[in-house]
Coordinates of C-alpha atoms in Angstrom, one line a residue:
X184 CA 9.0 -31.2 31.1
X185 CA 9.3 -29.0 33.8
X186 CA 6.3 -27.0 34.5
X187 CA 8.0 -25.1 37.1
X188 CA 10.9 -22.5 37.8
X189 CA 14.1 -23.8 35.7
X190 CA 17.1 -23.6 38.5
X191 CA 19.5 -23.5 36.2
X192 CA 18.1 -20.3 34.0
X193 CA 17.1 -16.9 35.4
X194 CA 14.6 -15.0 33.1
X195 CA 14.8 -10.9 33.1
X196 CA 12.2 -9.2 30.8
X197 CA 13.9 -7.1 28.4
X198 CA 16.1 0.0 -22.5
X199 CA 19.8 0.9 -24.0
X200 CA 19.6 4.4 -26.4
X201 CA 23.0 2.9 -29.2
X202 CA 22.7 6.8 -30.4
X203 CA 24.8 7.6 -27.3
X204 CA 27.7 5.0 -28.2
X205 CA 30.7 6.8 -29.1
X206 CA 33.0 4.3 -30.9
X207 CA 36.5 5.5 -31.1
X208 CA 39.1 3.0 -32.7
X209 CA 42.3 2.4 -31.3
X210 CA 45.3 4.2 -31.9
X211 CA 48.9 5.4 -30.4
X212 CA 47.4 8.5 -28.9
X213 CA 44.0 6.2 -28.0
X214 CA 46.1 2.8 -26.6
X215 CA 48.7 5.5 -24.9
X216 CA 51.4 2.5 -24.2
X217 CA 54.6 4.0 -26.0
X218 CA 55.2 5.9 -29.6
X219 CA 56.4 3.0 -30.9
X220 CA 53.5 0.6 -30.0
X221 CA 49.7 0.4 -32.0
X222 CA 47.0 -2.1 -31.7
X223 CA 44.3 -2.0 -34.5
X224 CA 42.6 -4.8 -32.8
X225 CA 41.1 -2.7 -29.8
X226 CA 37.7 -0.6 -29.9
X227 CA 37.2 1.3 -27.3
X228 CA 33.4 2.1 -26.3
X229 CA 31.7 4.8 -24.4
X230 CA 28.6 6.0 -23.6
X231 CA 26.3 8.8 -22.6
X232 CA 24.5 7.8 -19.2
X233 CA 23.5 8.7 -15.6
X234 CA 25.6 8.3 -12.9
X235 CA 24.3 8.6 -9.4
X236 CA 25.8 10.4 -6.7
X237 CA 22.5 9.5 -4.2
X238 CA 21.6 5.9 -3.5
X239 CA 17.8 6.4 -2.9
X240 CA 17.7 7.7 -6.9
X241 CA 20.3 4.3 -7.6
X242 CA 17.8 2.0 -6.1
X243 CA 14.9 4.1 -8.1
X244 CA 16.2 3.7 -11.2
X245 CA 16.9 -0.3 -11.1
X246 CA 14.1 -3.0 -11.8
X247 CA 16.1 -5.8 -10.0
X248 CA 18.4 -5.8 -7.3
X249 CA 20.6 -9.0 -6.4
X250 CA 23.7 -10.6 -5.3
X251 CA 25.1 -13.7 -7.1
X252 CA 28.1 -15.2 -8.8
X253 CA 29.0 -14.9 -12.2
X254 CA 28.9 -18.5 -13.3
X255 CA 30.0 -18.1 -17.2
X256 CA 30.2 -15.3 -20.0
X257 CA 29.9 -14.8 -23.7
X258 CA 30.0 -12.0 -26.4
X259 CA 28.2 -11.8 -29.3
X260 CA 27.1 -9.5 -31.6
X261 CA 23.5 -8.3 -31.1
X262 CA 21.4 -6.3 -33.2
X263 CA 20.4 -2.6 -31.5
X264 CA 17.9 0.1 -31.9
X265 CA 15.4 0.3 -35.4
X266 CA 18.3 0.6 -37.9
X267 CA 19.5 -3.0 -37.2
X268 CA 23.1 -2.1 -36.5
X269 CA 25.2 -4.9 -34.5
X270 CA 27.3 -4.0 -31.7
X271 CA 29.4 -6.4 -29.8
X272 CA 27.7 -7.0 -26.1
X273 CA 29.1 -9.6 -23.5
X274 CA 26.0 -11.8 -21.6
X275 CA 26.4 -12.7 -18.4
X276 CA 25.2 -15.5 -16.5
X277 CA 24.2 -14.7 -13.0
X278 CA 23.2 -17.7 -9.9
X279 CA 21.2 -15.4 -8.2
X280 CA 21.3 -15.6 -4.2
X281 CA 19.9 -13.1 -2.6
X282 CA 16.6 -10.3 -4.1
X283 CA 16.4 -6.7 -2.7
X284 CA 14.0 -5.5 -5.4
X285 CA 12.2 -7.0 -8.2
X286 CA 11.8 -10.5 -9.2
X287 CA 13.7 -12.9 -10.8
X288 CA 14.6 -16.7 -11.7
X289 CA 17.4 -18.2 -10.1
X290 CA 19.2 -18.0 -13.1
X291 CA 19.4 -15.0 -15.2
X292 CA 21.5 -13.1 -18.0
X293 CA 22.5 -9.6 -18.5
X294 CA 23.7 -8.2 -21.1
X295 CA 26.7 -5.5 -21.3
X296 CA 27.7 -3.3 -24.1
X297 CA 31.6 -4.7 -25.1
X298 CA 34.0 -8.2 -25.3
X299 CA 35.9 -9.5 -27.4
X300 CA 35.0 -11.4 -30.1
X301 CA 36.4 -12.2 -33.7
X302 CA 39.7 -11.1 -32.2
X303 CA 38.9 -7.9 -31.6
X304 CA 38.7 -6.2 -28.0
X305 CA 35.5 -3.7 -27.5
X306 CA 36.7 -2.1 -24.3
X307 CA 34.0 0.4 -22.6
X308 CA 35.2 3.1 -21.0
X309 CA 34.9 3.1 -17.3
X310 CA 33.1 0.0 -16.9
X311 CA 33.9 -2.5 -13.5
X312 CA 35.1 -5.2 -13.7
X313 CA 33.0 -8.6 -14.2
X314 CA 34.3 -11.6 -13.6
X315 CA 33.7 -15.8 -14.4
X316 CA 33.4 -17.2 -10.6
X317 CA 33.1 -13.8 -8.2
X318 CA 29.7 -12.7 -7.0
X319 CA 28.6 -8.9 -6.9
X320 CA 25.6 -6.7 -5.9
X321 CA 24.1 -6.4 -9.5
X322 CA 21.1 -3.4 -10.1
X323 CA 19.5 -4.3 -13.3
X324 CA 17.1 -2.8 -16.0
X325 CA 14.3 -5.7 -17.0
X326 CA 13.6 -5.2 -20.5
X327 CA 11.2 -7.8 -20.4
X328 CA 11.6 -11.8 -21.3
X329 CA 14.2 -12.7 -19.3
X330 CA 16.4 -9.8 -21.0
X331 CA 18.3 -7.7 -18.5
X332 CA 20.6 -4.9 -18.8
X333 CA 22.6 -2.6 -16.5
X334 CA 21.7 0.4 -14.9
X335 CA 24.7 2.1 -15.7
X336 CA 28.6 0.5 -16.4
X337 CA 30.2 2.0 -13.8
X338 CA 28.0 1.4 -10.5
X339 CA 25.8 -1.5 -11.1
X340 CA 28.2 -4.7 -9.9
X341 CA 29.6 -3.9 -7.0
X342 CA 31.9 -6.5 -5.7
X343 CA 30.8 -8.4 -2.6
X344 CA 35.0 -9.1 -1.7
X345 CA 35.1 -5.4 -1.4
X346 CA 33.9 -3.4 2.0
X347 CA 30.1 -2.8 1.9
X348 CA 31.4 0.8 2.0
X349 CA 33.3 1.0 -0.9
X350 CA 32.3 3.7 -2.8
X351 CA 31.3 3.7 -6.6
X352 CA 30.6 7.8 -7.5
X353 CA 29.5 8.3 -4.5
X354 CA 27.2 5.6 -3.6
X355 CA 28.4 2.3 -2.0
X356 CA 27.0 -1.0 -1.5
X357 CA 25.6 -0.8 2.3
X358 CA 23.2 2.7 2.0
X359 CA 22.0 0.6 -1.6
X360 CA 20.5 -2.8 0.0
X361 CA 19.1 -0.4 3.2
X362 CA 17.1 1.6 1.4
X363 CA 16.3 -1.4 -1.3
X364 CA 15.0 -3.4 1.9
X365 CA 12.8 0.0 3.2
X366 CA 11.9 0.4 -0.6
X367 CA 10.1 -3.1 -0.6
X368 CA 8.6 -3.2 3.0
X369 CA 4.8 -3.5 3.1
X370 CA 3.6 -2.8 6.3
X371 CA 0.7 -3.6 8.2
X372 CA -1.4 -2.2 11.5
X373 CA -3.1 -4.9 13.1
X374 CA -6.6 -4.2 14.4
X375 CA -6.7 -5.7 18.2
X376 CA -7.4 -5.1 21.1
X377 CA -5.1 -3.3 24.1
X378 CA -5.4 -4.8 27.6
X379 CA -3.0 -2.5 29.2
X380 CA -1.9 -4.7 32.1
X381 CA -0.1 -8.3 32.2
X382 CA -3.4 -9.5 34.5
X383 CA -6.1 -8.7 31.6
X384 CA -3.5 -10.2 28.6
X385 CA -2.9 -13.3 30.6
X386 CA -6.5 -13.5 31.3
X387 CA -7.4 -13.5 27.7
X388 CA -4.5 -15.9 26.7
X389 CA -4.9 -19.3 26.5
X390 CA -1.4 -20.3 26.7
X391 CA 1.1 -18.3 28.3
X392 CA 5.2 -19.4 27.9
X393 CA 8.3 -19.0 27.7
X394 CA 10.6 -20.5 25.2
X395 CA 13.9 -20.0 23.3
X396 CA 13.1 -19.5 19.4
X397 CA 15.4 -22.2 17.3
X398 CA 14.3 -21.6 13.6
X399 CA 11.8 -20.6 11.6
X400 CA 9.8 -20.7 8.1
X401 CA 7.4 -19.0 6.2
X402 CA 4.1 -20.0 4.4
X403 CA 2.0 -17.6 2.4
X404 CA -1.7 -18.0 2.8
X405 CA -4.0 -15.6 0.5
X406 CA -1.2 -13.0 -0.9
X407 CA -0.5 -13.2 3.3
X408 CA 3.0 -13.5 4.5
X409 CA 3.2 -15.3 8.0
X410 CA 6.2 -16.6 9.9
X411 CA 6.3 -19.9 11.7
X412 CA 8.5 -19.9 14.3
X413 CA 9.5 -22.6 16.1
X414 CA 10.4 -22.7 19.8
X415 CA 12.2 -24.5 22.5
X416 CA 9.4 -24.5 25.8
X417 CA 11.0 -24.0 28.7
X418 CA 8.1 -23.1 30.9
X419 CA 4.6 -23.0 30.8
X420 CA 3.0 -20.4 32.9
X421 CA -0.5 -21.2 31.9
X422 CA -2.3 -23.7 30.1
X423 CA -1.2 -26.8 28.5
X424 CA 1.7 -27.4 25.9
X425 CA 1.2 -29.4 23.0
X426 CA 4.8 -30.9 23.1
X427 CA 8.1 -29.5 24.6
X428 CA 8.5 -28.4 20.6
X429 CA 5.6 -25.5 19.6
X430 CA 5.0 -23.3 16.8
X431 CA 3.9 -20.2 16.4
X432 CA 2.4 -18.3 13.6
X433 CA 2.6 -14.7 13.1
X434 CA 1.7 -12.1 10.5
X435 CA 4.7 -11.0 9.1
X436 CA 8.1 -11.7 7.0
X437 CA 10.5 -11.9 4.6
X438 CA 10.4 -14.3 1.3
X439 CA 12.4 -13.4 -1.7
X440 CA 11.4 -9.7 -2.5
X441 CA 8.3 -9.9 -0.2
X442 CA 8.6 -8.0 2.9
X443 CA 5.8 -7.2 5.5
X444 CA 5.8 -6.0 9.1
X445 CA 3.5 -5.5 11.9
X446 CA 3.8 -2.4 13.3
X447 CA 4.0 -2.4 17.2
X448 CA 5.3 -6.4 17.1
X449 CA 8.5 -6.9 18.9
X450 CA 10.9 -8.2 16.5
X451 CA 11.4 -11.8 16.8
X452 CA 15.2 -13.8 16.2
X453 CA 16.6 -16.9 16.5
X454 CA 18.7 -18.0 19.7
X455 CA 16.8 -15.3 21.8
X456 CA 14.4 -16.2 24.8
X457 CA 11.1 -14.8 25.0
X458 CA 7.7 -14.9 27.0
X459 CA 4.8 -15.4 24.7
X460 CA 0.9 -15.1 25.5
X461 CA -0.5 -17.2 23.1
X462 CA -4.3 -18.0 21.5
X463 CA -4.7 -21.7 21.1
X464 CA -6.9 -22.1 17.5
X465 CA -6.4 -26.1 18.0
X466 CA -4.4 -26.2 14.8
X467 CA -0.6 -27.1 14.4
X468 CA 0.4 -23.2 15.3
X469 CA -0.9 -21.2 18.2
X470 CA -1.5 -17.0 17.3
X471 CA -0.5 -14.3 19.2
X472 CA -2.9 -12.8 21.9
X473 CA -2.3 -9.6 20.4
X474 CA 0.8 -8.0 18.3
X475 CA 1.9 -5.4 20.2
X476 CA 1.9 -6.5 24.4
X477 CA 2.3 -10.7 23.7
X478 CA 5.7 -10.8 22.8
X479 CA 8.3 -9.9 25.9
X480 CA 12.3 -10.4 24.9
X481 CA 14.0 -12.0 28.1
X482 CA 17.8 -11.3 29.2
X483 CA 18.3 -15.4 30.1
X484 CA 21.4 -15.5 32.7
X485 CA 23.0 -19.2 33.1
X486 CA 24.3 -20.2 36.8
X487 CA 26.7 -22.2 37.2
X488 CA 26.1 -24.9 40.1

């Protein structure tokens, strides 16, 4: 490794109410295809229900918020409410891939009001469109037991082949998942000392280098998020590294729904160079000097001999 400058690199710091279903049996005036034309085996559904017109009350009113891909579908009949009275309801299975809010399984099923089944079409008014092999946006009720419902039927799938700004009443897919991300965010002050200048932090730093940041993980220690991050020494401006490869672990991250950040830290990603002062605790990771002066973004320009 070389300890000195790099010749090559310049560094520049820089629950479902069924006494709102409204079942209204098909018909010429209800079907609407020609006078001629009737089909006795549609049902068409609807229901009384909220309908957002402001994404931070969306995002309220959901338990769980995911993407994933429809991976099958069934409809049975399901008993509702005290008086035992089946209605026809189609049950989803969802892969799950990514969580804004709530947790889940990997796999889970969610249950719609409608389907066909025994020949007969139950069609609910104004409900999108769901289908076997495309992934959505889902916001979900959790009733509990791996049972889960929908918000509403016409805003809670929203398609991910569709623009993140593709409106559904009023409310589209991007302003959802930005405020689902700030609803979930824990964060955290760290208590730590200031030094004010670059000569007191390096003083107090046991390492001091700078490094390009390749990947990273997480590990949670004690209900504690921390990030490992892994990075690419370049040069060491004090101390010794333990290999051309070092990690570092700091306070902080996101895992599934859990979301944490330091206030003050500058925010760390992969591919960028940085110049880190560094405690060594002589374990595998070294820790940050302090959170809010030990972490200095680089601008790396490449010359070309």
């Amino acid at each position: 490794m070389n300890h000195g400058r790099n010749r090559n690199k310049i560094y520049e710091p820089q629950v479902f109410d069924v006494s709102n279903v409204k079942r209204k049996y098909s018909s010429k005036a209800a079907y609407d295809i020609s006078d001629s034309m009737t089909d006795d085996t549609v049902n068409y559904i609807s229901v009384d229900e909220p309908e957002y017109n402001k994404a931070s009350k969306f995002v309220k009113a959901a338990d769980i918020l995911v993407s994933g891909t429809v991976a099958a579908q069934e409809t049975k009949m399901l008993e509702t409410g005290t008086d035992k009275e089946k209605m026809p309801y189609t049950i989803y299975k969802i892969e799950v891939k990514d969580k804004y809010k709530g947790d889940c399984s990997s796999t889970i099923y969610a249950k719609r009001l409608g389907g066909k089944i025994d020949g007969r079409d139950n069609i609910l008014s104004g409900a999108a469109d769901i289908n076997v092999g495309e992934s959505y946006v889902f916001a979900l009720k959790d009733y509990g037991n791996g049972d889960y419902g929908f918000v509403n039927t016409t805003q809670s799938t929203m398609a991910l082949k569709k623009s993140s700004i593709y409106e559904y009443g009023g409310i589209n897919r991007k302003d959802v998942l930005a405020l689902a991300d700030t609803a979930s965010v824990r964060r955290m002050t760290a208590d730590e000392k200031i030094y004010g200048t670059e000569k007191e932090l390096k003083k107090a730093s046991d390492v001091v280098v700078i490094g390009e940041v390749i990947d990273y993980s997480y590990e949670v220690i004690e209900d504690n998020l921390y990030t490992i991050w892994k990075v690419k020494a370049d040069r060491v401006e004090k101390g010794k590294e333990k290999s051309e490869i070092i990690y570092i672990k700091t306070l902080g991250g996101r895992k599934d729904t859990l979301i944490s950040l330091v206030e003050n830290m500058t925010k760390i990603e992969c591919g960028n160079s940085y110049k880190f002062y560094l405690k060594d605790y002589g374990t595998d990771y070294y820790g940050l000097t302090n959170y809010s002066e030990s972490i200095i973004k680089l601008r790396v320009v490449t010359i070309i001999d």
